[in-house]
mmCIF file of C-alpha atoms in Angstrom:
data_model
loop_
_atom_site.group_PDB
_atom_site.id
_atom_site.type_symbol
_atom_site.label_atom_id
_atom_site.label_comp_id
_atom_site.label_asym_id
_atom_site.label_seq_id
_atom_site.Cartn_x
_atom_site.Cartn_y
_atom_site.Cartn_z
ATOM 1 C CA MET A 1 69.063 120.734 121.998
ATOM 2 C CA LEU A 2 72.714 121.196 119.471
ATOM 3 C CA THR A 3 75.023 119.294 120.720
ATOM 4 C CA VAL A 4 79.072 121.347 120.162
ATOM 5 C CA HIS A 5 81.840 118.480 121.102
ATOM 6 C CA HIS A 6 84.430 121.444 121.641
ATOM 7 C CA LEU A 7 88.324 121.120 121.959
ATOM 8 C CA ASN A 8 90.336 123.558 123.688
ATOM 9 C CA GLN A 9 92.276 126.344 121.717
ATOM 10 C CA SER A 10 90.618 125.108 118.215
ATOM 11 C CA ARG A 11 88.901 125.592 115.394
ATOM 12 C CA SER A 12 85.062 124.526 117.965
ATOM 13 C CA GLN A 13 85.387 128.543 118.952
ATOM 14 C CA ARG A 14 83.859 129.685 116.238
ATOM 15 C CA ILE A 15 81.384 127.364 116.703
ATOM 16 C CA LEU A 16 80.528 128.067 119.675
ATOM 17 C CA TRP A 17 80.795 132.182 118.134
ATOM 18 C CA ALA A 18 78.097 131.196 115.349
ATOM 19 C CA LEU A 19 75.715 129.603 117.685
ATOM 20 C CA GLU A 20 76.332 132.419 120.565
ATOM 21 C CA GLU A 21 75.717 135.392 117.731
ATOM 22 C CA LEU A 22 72.176 132.887 116.938
ATOM 23 C CA SER A 23 71.436 132.912 119.903
ATOM 24 C CA LEU A 24 71.059 129.853 119.925
ATOM 25 C CA PRO A 25 70.398 127.394 123.256
ATOM 26 C CA TYR A 26 73.361 124.325 122.974
ATOM 27 C CA GLN A 27 75.504 122.016 125.798
ATOM 28 C CA ILE A 28 79.157 121.360 125.278
ATOM 29 C CA VAL A 29 81.001 118.124 125.808
ATOM 30 C CA ARG A 30 84.650 118.883 126.574
ATOM 31 C CA TYR A 31 87.954 117.449 125.124
ATOM 32 C CA GLN A 32 91.923 118.595 126.641
ATOM 33 C CA ARG A 33 94.598 118.031 123.911
ATOM 34 C CA GLU A 34 97.049 115.939 124.735
ATOM 35 C CA LYS A 35 100.632 116.686 125.643
ATOM 36 C CA ASN A 36 101.197 116.384 122.106
ATOM 37 C CA MET A 37 98.705 118.897 121.391
ATOM 38 C CA LEU A 38 96.508 116.352 119.541
ATOM 39 C CA ALA A 39 93.002 115.759 119.949
ATOM 40 C CA PRO A 40 92.566 112.696 122.663
ATOM 41 C CA PRO A 41 90.703 109.527 121.070
ATOM 42 C CA ALA A 42 87.645 109.561 122.997
ATOM 43 C CA LEU A 43 86.597 112.567 120.178
ATOM 44 C CA LYS A 44 86.465 109.412 117.748
ATOM 45 C CA LYS A 45 83.444 107.729 119.395
ATOM 46 C CA ILE A 46 81.963 110.923 117.829
ATOM 47 C CA HIS A 47 83.413 111.289 114.551
ATOM 48 C CA PRO A 48 85.735 108.352 112.934
ATOM 49 C CA LEU A 49 88.101 111.362 112.363
ATOM 50 C CA GLY A 50 88.184 112.559 115.940
ATOM 51 C CA LYS A 51 88.428 115.789 114.842
ATOM 52 C CA SER A 52 86.803 119.079 116.357
ATOM 53 C CA PRO A 53 84.070 120.344 115.831
ATOM 54 C CA VAL A 54 81.491 117.595 115.879
ATOM 55 C CA VAL A 55 78.112 118.989 116.400
ATOM 56 C CA GLU A 56 74.939 116.542 116.651
ATOM 57 C CA ASP A 57 71.708 118.001 115.818
ATOM 58 C CA ASN A 58 68.488 116.335 115.536
ATOM 59 C CA GLY A 59 70.592 112.949 114.820
ATOM 60 C CA ALA A 60 72.752 114.521 113.035
ATOM 61 C CA ILE A 61 76.506 114.848 113.249
ATOM 62 C CA LEU A 62 78.138 116.984 111.739
ATOM 63 C CA ALA A 63 81.934 117.536 110.561
ATOM 64 C CA GLU A 64 84.323 120.361 109.197
ATOM 65 C CA SER A 65 83.995 123.833 110.139
ATOM 66 C CA GLY A 66 82.418 125.147 107.304
ATOM 67 C CA ALA A 67 80.009 122.614 106.826
ATOM 68 C CA ILE A 68 78.278 123.447 110.675
ATOM 69 C CA LEU A 69 78.064 126.704 109.938
ATOM 70 C CA ASP A 70 76.664 126.489 106.762
ATOM 71 C CA TYR A 71 74.372 124.056 107.703
ATOM 72 C CA LEU A 72 73.788 126.571 111.307
ATOM 73 C CA GLN A 73 73.108 129.398 108.511
ATOM 74 C CA ASP A 74 70.829 127.080 106.286
ATOM 75 C CA THR A 75 68.711 126.015 108.942
ATOM 76 C CA TYR A 76 68.130 128.370 111.998
ATOM 77 C CA ASP A 77 68.774 132.403 110.623
ATOM 78 C CA SER A 78 65.734 132.833 110.099
ATOM 79 C CA GLU A 79 65.879 136.358 109.412
ATOM 80 C CA GLY A 80 69.360 136.321 107.749
ATOM 81 C CA LYS A 81 71.504 138.086 109.396
ATOM 82 C CA PHE A 82 73.581 136.326 109.077
ATOM 83 C CA LYS A 83 73.430 135.996 105.134
ATOM 84 C CA PRO A 84 75.123 138.619 102.392
ATOM 85 C CA ALA A 85 72.690 141.021 101.274
ATOM 86 C CA ASP A 86 73.457 141.337 97.108
ATOM 87 C CA ALA A 87 74.929 139.286 94.641
ATOM 88 C CA GLN A 88 78.551 140.111 94.981
ATOM 89 C CA SER A 89 78.099 140.025 99.032
ATOM 90 C CA VAL A 90 77.420 135.671 97.858
ATOM 91 C CA LEU A 91 80.621 135.672 95.518
ATOM 92 C CA GLN A 92 82.536 137.039 98.351
ATOM 93 C CA TYR A 93 81.031 134.972 100.987
ATOM 94 C CA ARG A 94 81.505 132.249 99.476
ATOM 95 C CA PHE A 95 85.061 132.230 98.402
ATOM 96 C CA TRP A 96 85.836 133.375 102.028
ATOM 97 C CA LEU A 97 84.486 130.534 103.460
ATOM 98 C CA HIS A 98 86.409 128.099 101.334
ATOM 99 C CA TYR A 99 89.481 130.340 101.218
ATOM 100 C CA ALA A 100 89.917 130.076 105.251
ATOM 101 C CA GLU A 101 90.254 125.722 105.126
ATOM 102 C CA GLY A 102 91.262 125.540 101.628
ATOM 103 C CA SER A 103 94.543 128.227 100.962
ATOM 104 C CA LEU A 104 95.548 130.656 104.976
ATOM 105 C CA MET A 105 95.319 127.207 106.558
ATOM 106 C CA PRO A 106 97.320 125.136 104.774
ATOM 107 C CA LEU A 107 100.016 127.719 105.097
ATOM 108 C CA LEU A 108 100.008 128.289 109.058
ATOM 109 C CA LEU A 109 99.924 124.646 109.585
ATOM 110 C CA MET A 110 103.015 124.755 107.560
ATOM 111 C CA LYS A 111 104.754 127.154 109.189
ATOM 112 C CA LEU A 112 103.542 125.740 112.891
ATOM 113 C CA VAL A 113 105.094 122.050 111.533
ATOM 114 C CA PHE A 114 108.515 123.721 110.025
ATOM 115 C CA THR A 115 108.749 126.213 113.044
ATOM 116 C CA SER A 116 108.848 123.427 115.647
ATOM 117 C CA LEU A 117 112.452 121.116 113.927
ATOM 118 C CA GLY A 118 114.724 122.487 115.929
ATOM 119 C CA LYS A 119 112.439 122.575 119.529
ATOM 120 C CA PRO A 120 111.298 119.182 121.265
ATOM 121 C CA PRO A 121 110.024 116.734 120.551
ATOM 122 C CA VAL A 122 112.040 116.328 117.657
ATOM 123 C CA PRO A 123 115.118 114.364 119.005
ATOM 124 C CA PHE A 124 118.582 116.592 120.226
ATOM 125 C CA GLY A 125 120.873 114.778 118.060
ATOM 126 C CA LEU A 126 118.211 117.108 115.029
ATOM 127 C CA ARG A 127 117.359 119.456 116.206
ATOM 128 C CA THR A 128 120.049 121.194 114.779
ATOM 129 C CA LEU A 129 119.979 120.021 111.302
ATOM 130 C CA GLY A 130 115.782 119.763 111.387
ATOM 131 C CA GLY A 131 116.289 123.973 113.152
ATOM 132 C CA ALA A 132 118.358 124.887 109.565
ATOM 133 C CA LEU A 133 115.146 122.865 107.429
ATOM 134 C CA GLY A 134 112.768 124.004 109.183
ATOM 135 C CA GLN A 135 113.701 127.672 108.161
ATOM 136 C CA GLY A 136 115.212 127.442 105.304
ATOM 137 C CA VAL A 137 111.559 126.837 104.074
ATOM 138 C CA GLN A 138 109.959 129.646 105.704
ATOM 139 C CA LYS A 139 111.953 132.080 103.926
ATOM 140 C CA ALA A 140 112.412 130.161 100.624
ATOM 141 C CA TYR A 141 108.756 129.471 100.866
ATOM 142 C CA LEU A 142 106.756 129.224 103.405
ATOM 143 C CA ASN A 143 107.309 133.978 104.318
ATOM 144 C CA PRO A 144 106.836 135.198 100.863
ATOM 145 C CA GLN A 145 103.138 132.775 100.417
ATOM 146 C CA LEU A 146 101.963 134.495 103.632
ATOM 147 C CA GLU A 147 102.945 137.734 103.441
ATOM 148 C CA THR A 148 100.747 137.550 99.494
ATOM 149 C CA HIS A 149 97.749 136.042 101.283
ATOM 150 C CA ALA A 150 98.115 138.989 104.285
ATOM 151 C CA ARG A 151 98.466 141.554 102.090
ATOM 152 C CA PHE A 152 95.327 140.477 99.949
ATOM 153 C CA ILE A 153 93.198 140.242 103.122
ATOM 154 C CA ASP A 154 94.552 143.995 104.280
ATOM 155 C CA ALA A 155 93.547 145.378 100.901
ATOM 156 C CA HIS A 156 89.973 142.985 100.821
ATOM 157 C CA LEU A 157 89.388 144.365 104.571
ATOM 158 C CA ALA A 158 90.300 148.056 103.556
ATOM 159 C CA GLU A 159 87.337 148.431 101.070
ATOM 160 C CA ARG A 160 84.984 146.936 103.921
ATOM 161 C CA LEU A 161 84.117 146.282 107.533
ATOM 162 C CA TRP A 162 83.714 142.361 106.909
ATOM 163 C CA PHE A 163 84.348 139.857 104.777
ATOM 164 C CA ALA A 164 81.314 140.016 102.427
ATOM 165 C CA GLY A 165 80.015 143.496 103.161
ATOM 166 C CA ASP A 166 79.133 146.184 105.735
ATOM 167 C CA HIS A 167 77.401 143.053 108.520
ATOM 168 C CA LEU A 168 79.229 140.038 109.824
ATOM 169 C CA SER A 169 78.510 136.898 108.092
ATOM 170 C CA MET A 170 79.305 133.209 108.264
ATOM 171 C CA ALA A 171 82.165 133.979 105.877
ATOM 172 C CA ASP A 172 83.917 136.034 109.024
ATOM 173 C CA ILE A 173 83.273 134.374 111.885
ATOM 174 C CA GLN A 174 85.102 131.362 108.935
ATOM 175 C CA MET A 175 88.256 133.432 108.826
ATOM 176 C CA SER A 176 88.861 133.794 112.230
ATOM 177 C CA PHE A 177 90.570 130.552 113.494
ATOM 178 C CA PRO A 178 92.863 131.390 110.720
ATOM 179 C CA LEU A 179 93.435 135.210 111.486
ATOM 180 C CA PHE A 180 94.210 135.025 114.470
ATOM 181 C CA ALA A 181 96.752 132.390 113.853
ATOM 182 C CA LEU A 182 98.073 134.940 110.758
ATOM 183 C CA LEU A 183 98.709 137.311 113.581
ATOM 184 C CA ALA A 184 100.079 135.018 116.389
ATOM 185 C CA ARG A 185 102.542 133.375 114.186
ATOM 186 C CA GLY A 186 103.019 135.179 110.436
ATOM 187 C CA GLY A 187 106.060 137.317 111.923
ATOM 188 C CA ILE A 188 104.461 140.180 109.442
ATOM 189 C CA ALA A 189 104.579 143.361 110.112
ATOM 190 C CA ASP A 190 102.072 146.209 109.254
ATOM 191 C CA LEU A 191 97.858 144.669 108.971
ATOM 192 C CA PRO A 192 96.319 147.402 109.566
ATOM 193 C CA HIS A 193 93.161 146.339 108.579
ATOM 194 C CA ILE A 194 92.931 142.874 110.042
ATOM 195 C CA SER A 195 94.232 144.062 113.390
ATOM 196 C CA ALA A 196 91.065 145.744 113.245
ATOM 197 C CA TRP A 197 89.044 143.374 111.881
ATOM 198 C CA LYS A 198 90.431 141.734 114.839
ATOM 199 C CA LYS A 199 89.326 144.076 117.143
ATOM 200 C CA ARG A 200 85.869 144.422 115.894
ATOM 201 C CA VAL A 201 85.095 140.549 116.380
ATOM 202 C CA GLU A 202 86.701 140.860 120.459
ATOM 203 C CA MET A 203 84.394 143.432 120.695
ATOM 204 C CA ARG A 204 81.063 141.719 119.532
ATOM 205 C CA PRO A 205 79.363 140.119 122.845
ATOM 206 C CA ALA A 206 78.636 136.849 121.161
ATOM 207 C CA TRP A 207 82.331 136.317 120.656
ATOM 208 C CA GLN A 208 82.927 137.480 124.185
ATOM 209 C CA ARG A 209 80.090 134.988 126.122
ATOM 210 C CA ALA A 210 82.032 131.416 122.796
ATOM 211 C CA ILE A 211 85.003 132.477 125.158
ATOM 212 C CA GLN A 212 83.789 132.257 128.485
ATOM 213 C CA GLN A 213 81.822 129.178 127.313
ATOM 214 C CA GLY A 214 84.762 127.893 125.175
ATOM 215 C CA GLY A 215 87.305 128.485 127.697
ATOM 216 C CA PRO A 216 90.608 131.065 127.245
ATOM 217 C CA PHE A 217 91.351 130.831 123.110
ATOM 218 C CA ALA A 218 94.643 132.110 122.226
ATOM 219 C CA ILE A 219 96.661 130.372 119.239
ATOM 220 C CA PRO A 220 100.757 130.541 120.391
ATOM 221 C CA GLY A 221 103.498 132.112 118.344
ATOM 222 C CA GLY A 222 105.626 129.898 116.086
#
């Protein structure tokens, strides 16, 4: 049986979603974030990087969401339910599967870091300077970049229901974490197609079962 090492409020939620979509049996080993929001040291006993998700299957230890989703599709999607339907969809699938962590998530992580510079645990005497620095970087660089990416994604979803065409694929599952974070932290108004996509995700029975299994999933705003 597959084992998912699941950290609350983390990228591993999308692995649970994928497993539910595939109707695969699995067990969960649960970990809680520490007060500093980092993963507990116990995860390093499973994988040297100490991150989640990590999946165990048939003696293999798998890390990195995109690699795990590719593995699940190649190994268990025997009916091809979540594979792209044609050559153009394959190109879209590959792009969004890698774009999620390669282009979008670094900006969202930077947004979180620079938003936090004026808050604890930054020492009290440095918060004013840190806050000013954080706001400056966001205004000059991060916010315009996130705006560009958000409009690009919204325009893509204006022409199709899902990222790789008319059917859900692993690309949608991979994009779920950064898009939920973008809506929570980006501060960007009028993204109707991303918002509609999010509603379609949340209406899926497999998503709802994954939430029941993994626990509440709400990315705090910046």
